[in-house]
Amino acid sequence: MQPALKTTSIKQKTTQVLGISLEDARISKSYLSVAFIALLLGGLLGLLQGLNRAGVLQLPPWLNYYQVLTAHGILLVVVLSAFFTIGYFYAGLSHTLGGLLPKVRKMAWIGFWMKIFGFVLVVIPILRNEASVMYTFYPPMAASPMFYFGLVFIVLGVWMLSFGAFTQVANWRRNHKGEHLPILAFFATGVFVLLVGATAFVAVEVIFMIIPWTLGWVDGINVLLARTLFWAFGHTAVNIWYLTAVSAWYVVVPKIIGGTRWNDLLTRMVVIPLVIMNITGGFHHQIIDPGISESIKYMHVFMSLAIGFPSLMTAYAMFRVFERTARAKGGKGLVGWYKKMPWGDVRFLAPFIAMVAFIPAGAGGIVQSTNQLDQVVHNTMWVVGHFHLTLGMSVVMTFFGISYWLVPYLSKRVLTPAMNRLGVIQTVIWTIGMVIMAISMHIVGLFGSPRRTSFTTYGDFAEKLGWNPYMALVGIGATLLLLAVILQVYAVFNLMFFAPKGTTEFPIAEEEAGAEKTPYWTERWGIWVVLMLLVVSMAYVLPIVDMILNAPPGSPPFKTW
Amino acid sequence: MNQFLFGLVLLIGLMLPPVARLMESVMIIHMHMQMPMLVIAGFFMAHLFLQRYPQFFNKYNQNGVPGILLFTIIMAYWLLPRTMDEALTIETVEIFKFVSLPFLAGVPLRDSWRRLSKTWKNNVITLFTVVFLGMGWLYIQSNDQLCNNYLVIDQVILGWGFITMAICMVIYLIYIFAVDPSQYE
């Protein structure tokens, strides 16, 4: 057992025995509700796009393809992921650190309403077709200033929540001197550190560059610099959602299959490098950008691939845990032990498929961060297929798997066999839909079909017509996915309000018996943060100073839609 | 032994002509990546030396001060624009770089760091913070080309590199002074 849990305080034990307090549960339930409503809306918009690209649905002028695309991206990449991550980790902090402090609860609510207010400000211009700038909002495309003010509030909300989490963790550590932070809270700390680090870049971009420019205070914007700041954030954001999913793989899944956790030190050693090295990975999104010299791009490939290393550690660790657990249950043979896994349990099945999906997803990511290979697929449907594998499968399916125990845990209800069966069906439909969609996107991307382009036959140009069968498959995939979304959202709200009352456990696996004690240096977060800042400054100072000092005159705002 | 081998492989890797040429082609990478990595290589290799020759280190570096002084002198030498230039144009100076940074900076750093008191450590970091701020100011405001081998824009970039690193060290020092570890450990 983890040393930190050995001497748990009375308060902590109470939380773990009696379950989460109503106030803490309300916070997480609110976040999860927003997340799954965003999933429903985002999924619906995804279907509209899929059908448009399949050529079967002409979108009306008052809700055009680019509006739908912008809203789909923001709802799913920003709202669903961020709200789920926060709801999940705040429940985890409450559970493992003995309930949230009253001031932390207050911070969580202030953060919640700031984010909601921000999203309202973001959504209004999108609906009025004044912000069809996609979720990446690259200048020189300029949306209504209201859109960017909304983003500022979202970032402020994220900071509030991050500092809430830090306050909670610092308080726990003051009361548990010399103990290791419980592993789920350790993951949460890493995630919130990264959230602050990543959003700092986008805050600089939006507050100091884009807002003065859209308000007309300055004439031009440094496009390359803005893109660089965006990707320092954007890439890290995606990795934050991934790290959230990974936390469940390490901490929760072993408990669900009846096993023990992977080595504690190695688990923490996955979190620490991911925190230190993550932000600099953003450059591989700019491999095709002009204005960054090739030697810089070449060196940044190292930084991107360095993040792959902890992922490879994770892949090994997970399958080792599976095999160890299955063999302990009598599993035999080279692959025969797989039969001993709880395949009928949605809480395992969904995250398991998520992990498997990360194998092709990670490989595709390496393709995209390699200069020459990326030149073939950059800005094509391949990229869309890639992040539907990473986010749409690896991350979101893990989130779905989590929801089947987290929601009943929060609402003090139970997952019934019928609901579990529904979850399995939902998982299967989602998997089939996403596999069809992502594979056809990858293939058609290799053929050159561009992303972010409304349906067109390019004047019936024969070669481009060859893309259409794949786009039809994208439409079919999107249809299946919406069906799965409806089932998932139904399951979540059923488990939140209608499932039978009862006690559901917060599944946290324990360490293997006789595991070695983890050294204390893993807890020195101050050092990890300074190292992160050092790596960031080493990686960014050269290109950014160059971009500023050798900047072109700057671009005026454009409304391309 | 593993640590020694890791350091040795890192040193040999950094010395490979294509790697060295690539890193030295950009001023800031030359000074802020290649040189620290050479020190890190020495830091790892020091493991073996400290095991084999404890007597030597105990005798000459009893309280860690001589070692950190040597480290500081070597680092200060390699901060000079002229030495960087010479490393690129004179082969013996290039060889001296690959010898001095790992063995005369990396090795004594490792031995001294465990011997130095907390105050000494913080003073060393403060010294380098001040030096980095000064070097940053020098490289940013100088309109003249300080190195024959690098452009003025490279100098300015390096200057900002010094400033950002100094900021990181300031943050670390604030962390050290503001957070009392006895409250947590």
Coordinates of C-alpha atoms in Angstrom, one line a residue, chain A residues 77-561:
Chain A
V77 CA -11.8 20.0 -27.8
V78 CA -12.2 22.8 -25.2
V79 CA -15.5 22.4 -23.4
L80 CA -16.0 18.6 -23.1
S81 CA -12.3 17.9 -22.4
A82 CA -11.7 20.8 -20.0
F83 CA -14.9 20.3 -18.0
F84 CA -14.5 16.6 -17.8
T85 CA -10.9 16.9 -16.7
I86 CA -11.7 19.4 -14.0
G87 CA -14.8 17.5 -12.7
Y88 CA -12.8 14.2 -12.6
F89 CA -9.8 15.6 -10.9
Y90 CA -11.7 17.7 -8.4
A91 CA -13.6 14.5 -7.4
G92 CA -10.2 12.7 -7.2
L93 CA -8.8 15.5 -5.0
S94 CA -11.8 15.4 -2.8
H95 CA -11.6 11.6 -2.5
T96 CA -7.9 11.2 -1.9
L97 CA -7.2 14.4 0.1
G98 CA -10.1 14.2 2.5
G99 CA -12.7 16.5 1.0
L100 CA -12.2 19.9 -0.6
L101 CA -11.5 22.9 1.6
P102 CA -14.3 25.4 1.8
K103 CA -12.2 28.1 0.1
V104 CA -11.2 25.6 -2.7
R105 CA -14.9 24.9 -3.3
K106 CA -15.5 28.6 -3.6
M107 CA -12.7 28.9 -6.1
A108 CA -14.1 25.9 -8.0
W109 CA -17.5 27.7 -8.3
I110 CA -15.9 31.0 -9.3
G111 CA -13.9 29.2 -11.9
F112 CA -17.0 27.4 -13.1
W113 CA -19.0 30.6 -13.7
M114 CA -16.1 32.4 -15.2
K115 CA -15.7 29.6 -17.7
I116 CA -19.4 29.5 -18.4
F117 CA -19.5 33.3 -18.9
G118 CA -16.5 33.0 -21.2
F119 CA -18.2 30.3 -23.3
V120 CA -21.3 32.3 -23.6
L121 CA -19.2 35.2 -25.0
V122 CA -17.5 32.8 -27.4
V123 CA -20.7 31.2 -28.6
I124 CA -22.7 34.3 -29.4
P125 CA -20.4 35.6 -32.2
I126 CA -20.1 32.0 -33.5
L127 CA -23.9 31.8 -33.8
R128 CA -24.0 35.2 -35.5
N129 CA -21.4 34.0 -38.0
E130 CA -18.9 36.6 -36.7
A131 CA -16.3 34.1 -35.5
S132 CA -16.0 31.3 -38.0
V133 CA -12.2 31.1 -37.3
M134 CA -12.1 27.4 -36.2
Y135 CA -11.0 26.5 -32.8
T136 CA -7.4 27.5 -33.6
F137 CA -8.4 31.1 -34.4
Y138 CA -5.3 31.7 -36.5
P139 CA -4.7 35.3 -37.3
P140 CA -5.0 37.0 -39.8
M141 CA -8.5 35.6 -39.7
A142 CA -10.2 37.9 -37.2
A143 CA -13.4 37.2 -35.3
S144 CA -15.5 39.7 -33.4
P145 CA -13.6 41.0 -30.3
M146 CA -16.3 39.4 -28.1
F147 CA -15.0 35.9 -29.1
Y148 CA -11.5 36.8 -27.7
F149 CA -12.9 38.4 -24.5
G150 CA -14.7 35.1 -24.0
L151 CA -11.4 33.2 -24.3
V152 CA -9.9 35.5 -21.7
F153 CA -12.6 34.6 -19.2
I154 CA -12.1 30.9 -20.0
V155 CA -8.4 31.2 -19.2
L156 CA -9.1 33.1 -16.0
G157 CA -11.5 30.3 -15.0
V158 CA -8.9 27.7 -15.6
W159 CA -6.3 29.6 -13.5
M160 CA -8.8 29.9 -10.7
L161 CA -9.4 26.1 -10.7
S162 CA -5.7 25.4 -11.0
F163 CA -4.9 27.6 -8.0
G164 CA -7.8 25.9 -6.1
A165 CA -6.2 22.6 -6.8
F166 CA -2.7 23.9 -5.7
T167 CA -4.2 25.2 -2.5
Q168 CA -5.8 21.9 -1.7
V169 CA -2.6 20.0 -2.4
A170 CA -0.4 22.4 -0.4
N171 CA -2.9 22.1 2.6
W172 CA -2.8 18.3 2.4
R173 CA 1.0 18.3 2.3
R174 CA 1.2 20.7 5.3
N175 CA -0.9 18.2 7.3
H176 CA 0.9 15.1 6.0
K177 CA 4.6 16.0 6.3
G178 CA 7.0 13.7 4.5
E179 CA 4.2 11.7 2.9
H180 CA 3.8 11.2 -0.8
L181 CA 0.9 12.8 -2.5
P182 CA -1.6 10.1 -3.3
I183 CA -1.1 9.1 -6.9
L184 CA -4.3 10.5 -8.4
A185 CA -3.6 13.9 -6.7
F186 CA -0.1 13.7 -8.1
F187 CA -1.5 13.3 -11.7
A188 CA -3.9 16.2 -10.9
T189 CA -1.0 18.4 -9.8
G190 CA 0.8 17.7 -13.0
V191 CA -2.3 18.4 -15.1
F192 CA -3.0 21.7 -13.4
V193 CA 0.6 22.9 -13.6
L194 CA 0.5 22.2 -17.3
L195 CA -2.9 24.0 -17.6
V196 CA -1.4 27.1 -16.1
G197 CA 1.8 26.8 -18.2
A198 CA -0.1 26.2 -21.5
T199 CA -2.8 28.9 -21.0
A200 CA -0.2 31.5 -20.2
F201 CA 1.0 31.4 -23.8
V202 CA -2.5 31.7 -25.3
A203 CA -3.3 34.5 -22.8
V204 CA -0.3 36.4 -24.1
E205 CA -1.4 35.8 -27.7
V206 CA -5.0 36.9 -27.1
I207 CA -4.5 39.7 -24.6
F208 CA -1.4 41.4 -26.0
M209 CA -1.7 40.6 -29.7
I210 CA -5.2 39.7 -30.9
I211 CA -7.5 41.9 -28.8
P212 CA -5.6 45.2 -29.5
W213 CA -5.5 44.2 -33.2
T214 CA -9.2 43.3 -33.5
L215 CA -10.1 46.5 -31.6
G216 CA -8.1 48.5 -34.2
W217 CA -5.5 49.8 -31.7
V218 CA -2.7 48.4 -33.8
D219 CA -2.6 47.9 -37.5
G220 CA -1.0 44.6 -38.0
I221 CA -0.3 41.3 -36.2
N222 CA 2.7 39.1 -36.3
V223 CA 1.1 36.0 -37.7
L224 CA 3.9 33.6 -37.1
L225 CA 4.4 34.6 -33.5
A226 CA 0.7 34.3 -32.8
R227 CA 0.7 30.8 -34.3
T228 CA 3.7 29.8 -32.2
L229 CA 2.1 31.0 -29.0
F230 CA -1.1 29.2 -29.9
W231 CA 0.6 25.9 -30.5
A232 CA 2.5 26.1 -27.2
F233 CA -0.9 26.1 -25.7
G234 CA -2.8 23.9 -28.2
H235 CA -0.4 21.0 -28.2
T236 CA -0.1 21.0 -24.4
A237 CA -3.9 21.2 -24.1
V238 CA -4.3 18.0 -26.1
N239 CA -1.6 16.4 -24.0
I240 CA -3.3 17.5 -20.8
W241 CA -6.5 15.6 -21.9
Y242 CA -4.2 12.6 -22.7
L243 CA -2.5 12.8 -19.3
T244 CA -5.9 12.9 -17.7
A245 CA -6.8 9.7 -19.5
V246 CA -3.4 8.2 -18.6
S247 CA -4.1 8.9 -14.9
A248 CA -7.2 6.6 -15.1
W249 CA -5.1 3.9 -16.9
Y250 CA -2.5 3.8 -14.2
V251 CA -4.7 4.4 -11.1
V252 CA -8.3 3.2 -11.9
V253 CA -8.1 0.4 -14.5
P254 CA -5.8 -1.9 -12.5
K255 CA -8.4 -1.8 -9.6
I256 CA -11.3 -2.5 -12.0
I257 CA -9.6 -5.6 -13.3
G258 CA -8.7 -6.7 -9.8
G259 CA -5.0 -6.1 -9.9
T260 CA -2.5 -3.8 -8.4
R261 CA -0.9 -0.6 -9.6
W262 CA 2.3 -0.4 -11.7
N263 CA 5.4 0.6 -9.8
D264 CA 4.8 3.9 -8.0
L265 CA 8.1 5.6 -8.8
L266 CA 7.9 4.7 -12.5
T267 CA 4.3 6.0 -12.6
R268 CA 5.4 9.3 -11.1
M269 CA 8.3 9.3 -13.6
V270 CA 5.8 9.3 -16.4
V271 CA 4.1 12.4 -15.0
I272 CA 7.2 14.4 -14.3
P273 CA 8.8 14.3 -17.8
L274 CA 5.4 14.9 -19.4
V275 CA 5.1 18.1 -17.4
I276 CA 8.7 19.2 -18.0
M277 CA 8.8 18.5 -21.7
N278 CA 5.3 19.0 -23.0
I279 CA 5.0 22.6 -23.9
T280 CA 7.9 22.7 -26.3
G281 CA 6.3 19.9 -28.3
G282 CA 4.0 22.5 -29.8
F283 CA 6.5 23.3 -32.6
H284 CA 5.8 20.1 -34.5
H285 CA 2.4 21.7 -35.4
Q286 CA 4.4 24.3 -37.3
I287 CA 6.7 22.1 -39.3
I288 CA 5.4 23.5 -42.6
D289 CA 5.3 27.1 -41.3
P290 CA 7.7 29.4 -43.2
G291 CA 9.9 31.7 -41.2
I292 CA 11.3 29.0 -38.8
S293 CA 14.7 27.7 -40.0
E294 CA 15.0 24.0 -40.8
S295 CA 17.7 23.4 -38.1
I296 CA 15.3 24.7 -35.5
K297 CA 12.5 22.4 -36.8
Y298 CA 15.0 19.5 -36.8
M299 CA 15.9 20.1 -33.2
H300 CA 12.3 20.4 -32.2
V301 CA 11.6 17.0 -33.6
F302 CA 13.7 15.7 -30.6
M303 CA 11.5 17.6 -28.2
S304 CA 8.4 16.1 -29.8
L305 CA 9.7 12.6 -29.8
A306 CA 10.9 13.0 -26.2
I307 CA 7.3 13.2 -25.2
G308 CA 6.7 9.9 -26.9
F309 CA 9.1 8.2 -24.4
P310 CA 6.8 8.4 -21.4
S311 CA 4.0 7.1 -23.7
L312 CA 6.0 4.1 -24.6
M313 CA 6.7 3.5 -20.9
T314 CA 2.9 3.7 -20.4
A315 CA 2.2 1.2 -23.1
Y316 CA 4.6 -1.3 -21.5
A317 CA 3.3 -0.7 -18.0
M318 CA -0.3 -1.2 -18.9
F319 CA 0.1 -4.4 -20.7
R320 CA 2.4 -5.7 -18.0
V321 CA -0.3 -4.9 -15.4
F322 CA -2.9 -6.7 -17.5
E323 CA -0.8 -9.7 -18.0
R324 CA 0.3 -9.8 -14.3
T325 CA -3.3 -9.6 -13.2
A326 CA -4.7 -12.1 -15.7
R327 CA -2.0 -14.6 -14.8
A328 CA -2.7 -14.2 -11.1
K329 CA -6.3 -15.2 -12.0
G330 CA -5.1 -18.3 -13.7
G331 CA -4.6 -17.0 -17.2
K332 CA -2.3 -19.2 -19.3
G333 CA -0.4 -19.2 -22.5
L334 CA 1.3 -16.6 -24.6
V335 CA -1.9 -14.7 -25.3
G336 CA -4.5 -17.0 -23.7
W337 CA -4.4 -14.9 -20.5
Y338 CA -6.4 -12.3 -22.3
K339 CA -9.5 -14.4 -21.6
K340 CA -9.2 -13.6 -17.9
M341 CA -9.8 -9.8 -18.5
P342 CA -13.3 -8.5 -17.6
W343 CA -14.4 -7.8 -21.2
G344 CA -18.0 -7.4 -20.2
D345 CA -17.3 -4.5 -17.9
V346 CA -17.7 -1.2 -19.6
R347 CA -15.4 0.4 -17.0
F348 CA -12.6 -1.7 -18.4
L349 CA -13.6 -2.2 -22.0
A350 CA -13.9 1.5 -22.9
P351 CA -10.4 2.5 -21.5
F352 CA -8.9 -0.7 -23.0
I353 CA -10.0 0.1 -26.5
A354 CA -8.8 3.7 -25.8
M355 CA -5.3 2.3 -25.0
V356 CA -5.3 0.1 -28.1
A357 CA -6.3 3.1 -30.2
F358 CA -3.3 5.0 -29.0
I359 CA -1.0 2.6 -30.8
P360 CA -1.9 3.7 -34.3
A361 CA -2.7 7.2 -33.0
G362 CA 0.8 7.6 -31.5
A363 CA 2.4 6.2 -34.7
G364 CA 0.4 8.7 -36.8
G365 CA 1.6 11.5 -34.5
I366 CA 5.2 10.5 -35.1
V367 CA 4.5 10.6 -38.8
Q368 CA 3.2 14.2 -38.4
S369 CA 6.1 15.4 -36.4
T370 CA 8.6 14.1 -39.0
N371 CA 9.3 16.9 -41.5
Q372 CA 9.3 15.0 -44.7
L373 CA 6.4 12.8 -43.9
D374 CA 4.3 15.7 -42.7
Q375 CA 4.7 17.5 -46.0
V376 CA 2.5 14.8 -47.5
V377 CA -0.3 14.9 -44.9
H378 CA -0.1 18.5 -43.5
N379 CA -3.5 20.2 -43.5
T380 CA -5.2 17.2 -45.1
M381 CA -8.0 15.0 -43.7
W382 CA -5.2 12.7 -42.3
V383 CA -4.7 15.2 -39.5
V384 CA -8.4 15.2 -38.7
G385 CA -8.3 11.4 -38.7
H386 CA -5.3 11.5 -36.3
F387 CA -6.9 13.7 -33.7
H388 CA -10.1 11.7 -33.9
L389 CA -8.1 8.7 -32.9
T390 CA -6.1 10.4 -30.2
L391 CA -8.9 12.6 -28.7
G392 CA -12.0 10.8 -30.0
M393 CA -10.8 7.4 -29.0
S394 CA -7.8 7.4 -26.6
V395 CA -9.0 10.3 -24.5
V396 CA -12.8 10.4 -24.8
M397 CA -13.4 6.6 -24.6
T398 CA -11.4 6.7 -21.3
F399 CA -13.6 9.5 -20.2
F400 CA -16.7 7.5 -21.1
G401 CA -15.3 4.5 -19.1
I402 CA -14.7 6.8 -16.1
S403 CA -18.2 8.2 -16.3
Y404 CA -19.7 4.7 -15.6
W405 CA -18.3 4.7 -12.1
L406 CA -17.6 8.4 -11.4
V407 CA -21.1 9.6 -12.0
P408 CA -22.8 7.0 -9.8
Y409 CA -20.1 7.6 -7.2
L410 CA -20.9 11.3 -7.2
S411 CA -24.7 10.8 -7.1
K412 CA -24.5 7.9 -4.6
R413 CA -26.2 5.5 -7.1
V414 CA -25.0 2.3 -8.7
L415 CA -24.2 1.0 -12.1
T416 CA -26.8 -1.6 -12.9
P417 CA -26.1 -4.6 -15.1
A418 CA -28.5 -3.2 -17.7
M419 CA -26.7 0.2 -17.8
N420 CA -23.4 -1.7 -18.0
R421 CA -24.8 -3.6 -21.0
L422 CA -25.9 -0.3 -22.6
G423 CA -22.4 1.0 -21.9
V424 CA -20.8 -2.0 -23.7
I425 CA -23.1 -1.5 -26.7
Q426 CA -22.3 2.2 -26.7
T427 CA -18.6 1.5 -26.6
V428 CA -18.9 -1.0 -29.5
I429 CA -20.9 1.5 -31.6
W430 CA -18.5 4.3 -30.9
T431 CA -15.5 2.1 -31.7
I432 CA -17.0 1.0 -35.0
G433 CA -18.0 4.6 -35.9
M434 CA -14.7 6.1 -35.0
V435 CA -12.6 3.3 -36.7
I436 CA -14.6 3.8 -40.0
M437 CA -14.3 7.5 -39.8
A438 CA -10.7 7.8 -38.8
I439 CA -9.4 5.2 -41.2
S440 CA -11.2 6.8 -44.2
M441 CA -10.0 10.2 -43.1
H442 CA -6.4 9.0 -43.0
I443 CA -6.7 7.4 -46.4
V444 CA -8.4 10.3 -48.1
G445 CA -5.9 12.6 -46.5
L446 CA -3.1 10.6 -48.1
F447 CA -4.8 11.2 -51.4
G448 CA -4.7 14.9 -50.7
S449 CA -8.2 15.8 -49.5
P450 CA -7.9 19.1 -47.5
R451 CA -9.3 19.5 -44.0
R452 CA -11.5 22.4 -43.1
T453 CA -13.2 22.6 -46.5
S454 CA -16.9 22.4 -47.2
F455 CA -18.1 19.8 -49.7
T456 CA -17.1 20.5 -53.2
T457 CA -16.5 18.4 -56.3
Y458 CA -13.9 20.8 -57.6
G459 CA -15.8 21.2 -60.9
D460 CA -16.2 17.5 -61.1
F461 CA -12.5 17.0 -61.5
A462 CA -12.0 13.3 -61.9
E463 CA -9.2 12.8 -59.4
K464 CA -11.0 14.7 -56.7
L465 CA -14.2 12.7 -57.3
G466 CA -12.2 9.7 -56.2
W467 CA -12.3 11.1 -52.7
N468 CA -16.0 10.9 -52.4
P469 CA -16.5 7.3 -51.4
Y470 CA -14.2 7.9 -48.4
M471 CA -16.1 11.0 -47.5
A472 CA -19.3 9.0 -47.6
L473 CA -17.7 6.6 -45.1
V474 CA -16.9 9.6 -42.9
G475 CA -20.6 10.4 -43.0
I476 CA -21.5 6.9 -42.0
G477 CA -19.0 7.0 -39.2
A478 CA -20.4 10.3 -38.0
T479 CA -23.9 8.9 -37.9
L480 CA -22.9 5.9 -35.8
L481 CA -20.9 8.3 -33.5
L482 CA -24.0 10.4 -32.9
L483 CA -26.0 7.3 -32.0
A484 CA -23.2 6.4 -29.5
V485 CA -23.2 10.0 -28.2
I486 CA -26.9 9.8 -27.5
L487 CA -26.5 6.5 -25.6
Q488 CA -23.6 8.0 -23.6
V489 CA -25.4 11.1 -22.6
Y490 CA -28.5 9.1 -21.7
A491 CA -26.3 6.8 -19.5
V492 CA -24.6 9.8 -17.8
F493 CA -27.8 11.5 -16.9
N494 CA -29.6 8.3 -16.0
L495 CA -26.7 7.4 -13.6
M496 CA -26.8 11.0 -12.2
F497 CA -30.5 11.2 -11.5
F498 CA -32.4 7.9 -12.0
A499 CA -30.3 4.9 -11.3
P500 CA -31.0 2.9 -8.1
K501 CA -29.5 4.4 -4.9
G502 CA -26.5 2.7 -3.5
T503 CA -22.8 3.0 -2.8
T504 CA -20.3 3.1 -5.6
E505 CA -16.6 2.9 -4.9
F506 CA -14.0 5.3 -6.2
P507 CA -11.7 2.7 -7.7
I508 CA -8.1 3.4 -6.8
A509 CA -5.7 0.5 -7.1
E510 CA -3.1 -0.2 -4.5
E511 CA 0.6 -0.8 -5.0
E512 CA 1.9 -4.3 -5.3
A513 CA 2.6 -6.0 -2.0
G514 CA 6.2 -5.4 -0.9
A515 CA 6.7 -2.6 -3.3
E516 CA 9.7 -0.5 -2.8
K517 CA 9.3 2.9 -1.1
T518 CA 9.3 5.8 -3.6
P519 CA 12.0 8.3 -3.0
Y520 CA 10.9 11.7 -1.7
W521 CA 12.4 13.7 -4.6
T522 CA 9.4 13.0 -6.8
E523 CA 7.5 15.4 -4.6
R524 CA 9.6 18.4 -5.3
W525 CA 7.2 20.2 -7.6
G526 CA 9.0 23.5 -7.3
I527 CA 12.0 22.0 -9.0
W528 CA 9.9 20.3 -11.8
V529 CA 8.2 23.7 -12.5
V530 CA 11.6 25.5 -12.7
L531 CA 12.9 22.8 -15.0
M532 CA 9.8 23.1 -17.1
L533 CA 10.4 26.8 -17.4
L534 CA 14.0 26.3 -18.3
V535 CA 13.2 23.8 -21.1
V536 CA 10.5 26.2 -22.4
S537 CA 12.8 29.2 -22.3
M538 CA 15.6 27.2 -24.1
A539 CA 13.2 26.0 -26.7
Y540 CA 11.3 29.2 -27.4
V541 CA 13.8 32.0 -27.0
L542 CA 15.6 31.5 -30.3
P543 CA 12.6 31.2 -32.6
I544 CA 10.6 33.9 -30.8
V545 CA 13.3 36.6 -30.7
D546 CA 14.0 35.9 -34.3
M547 CA 10.3 36.2 -35.2
I548 CA 10.0 39.5 -33.3
L549 CA 13.2 41.1 -34.5
N550 CA 12.9 39.9 -38.1
A551 CA 9.1 40.4 -38.3
P552 CA 7.3 41.5 -41.4
P553 CA 5.1 44.6 -41.2
G554 CA 2.2 42.5 -39.9
S555 CA -1.1 41.7 -41.3
P556 CA -4.4 43.6 -41.0
P557 CA -7.5 41.6 -39.9
F558 CA -9.3 39.5 -42.5
K559 CA -12.8 38.1 -42.5
T560 CA -12.5 35.2 -45.0
W561 CA -16.0 33.9 -44.6

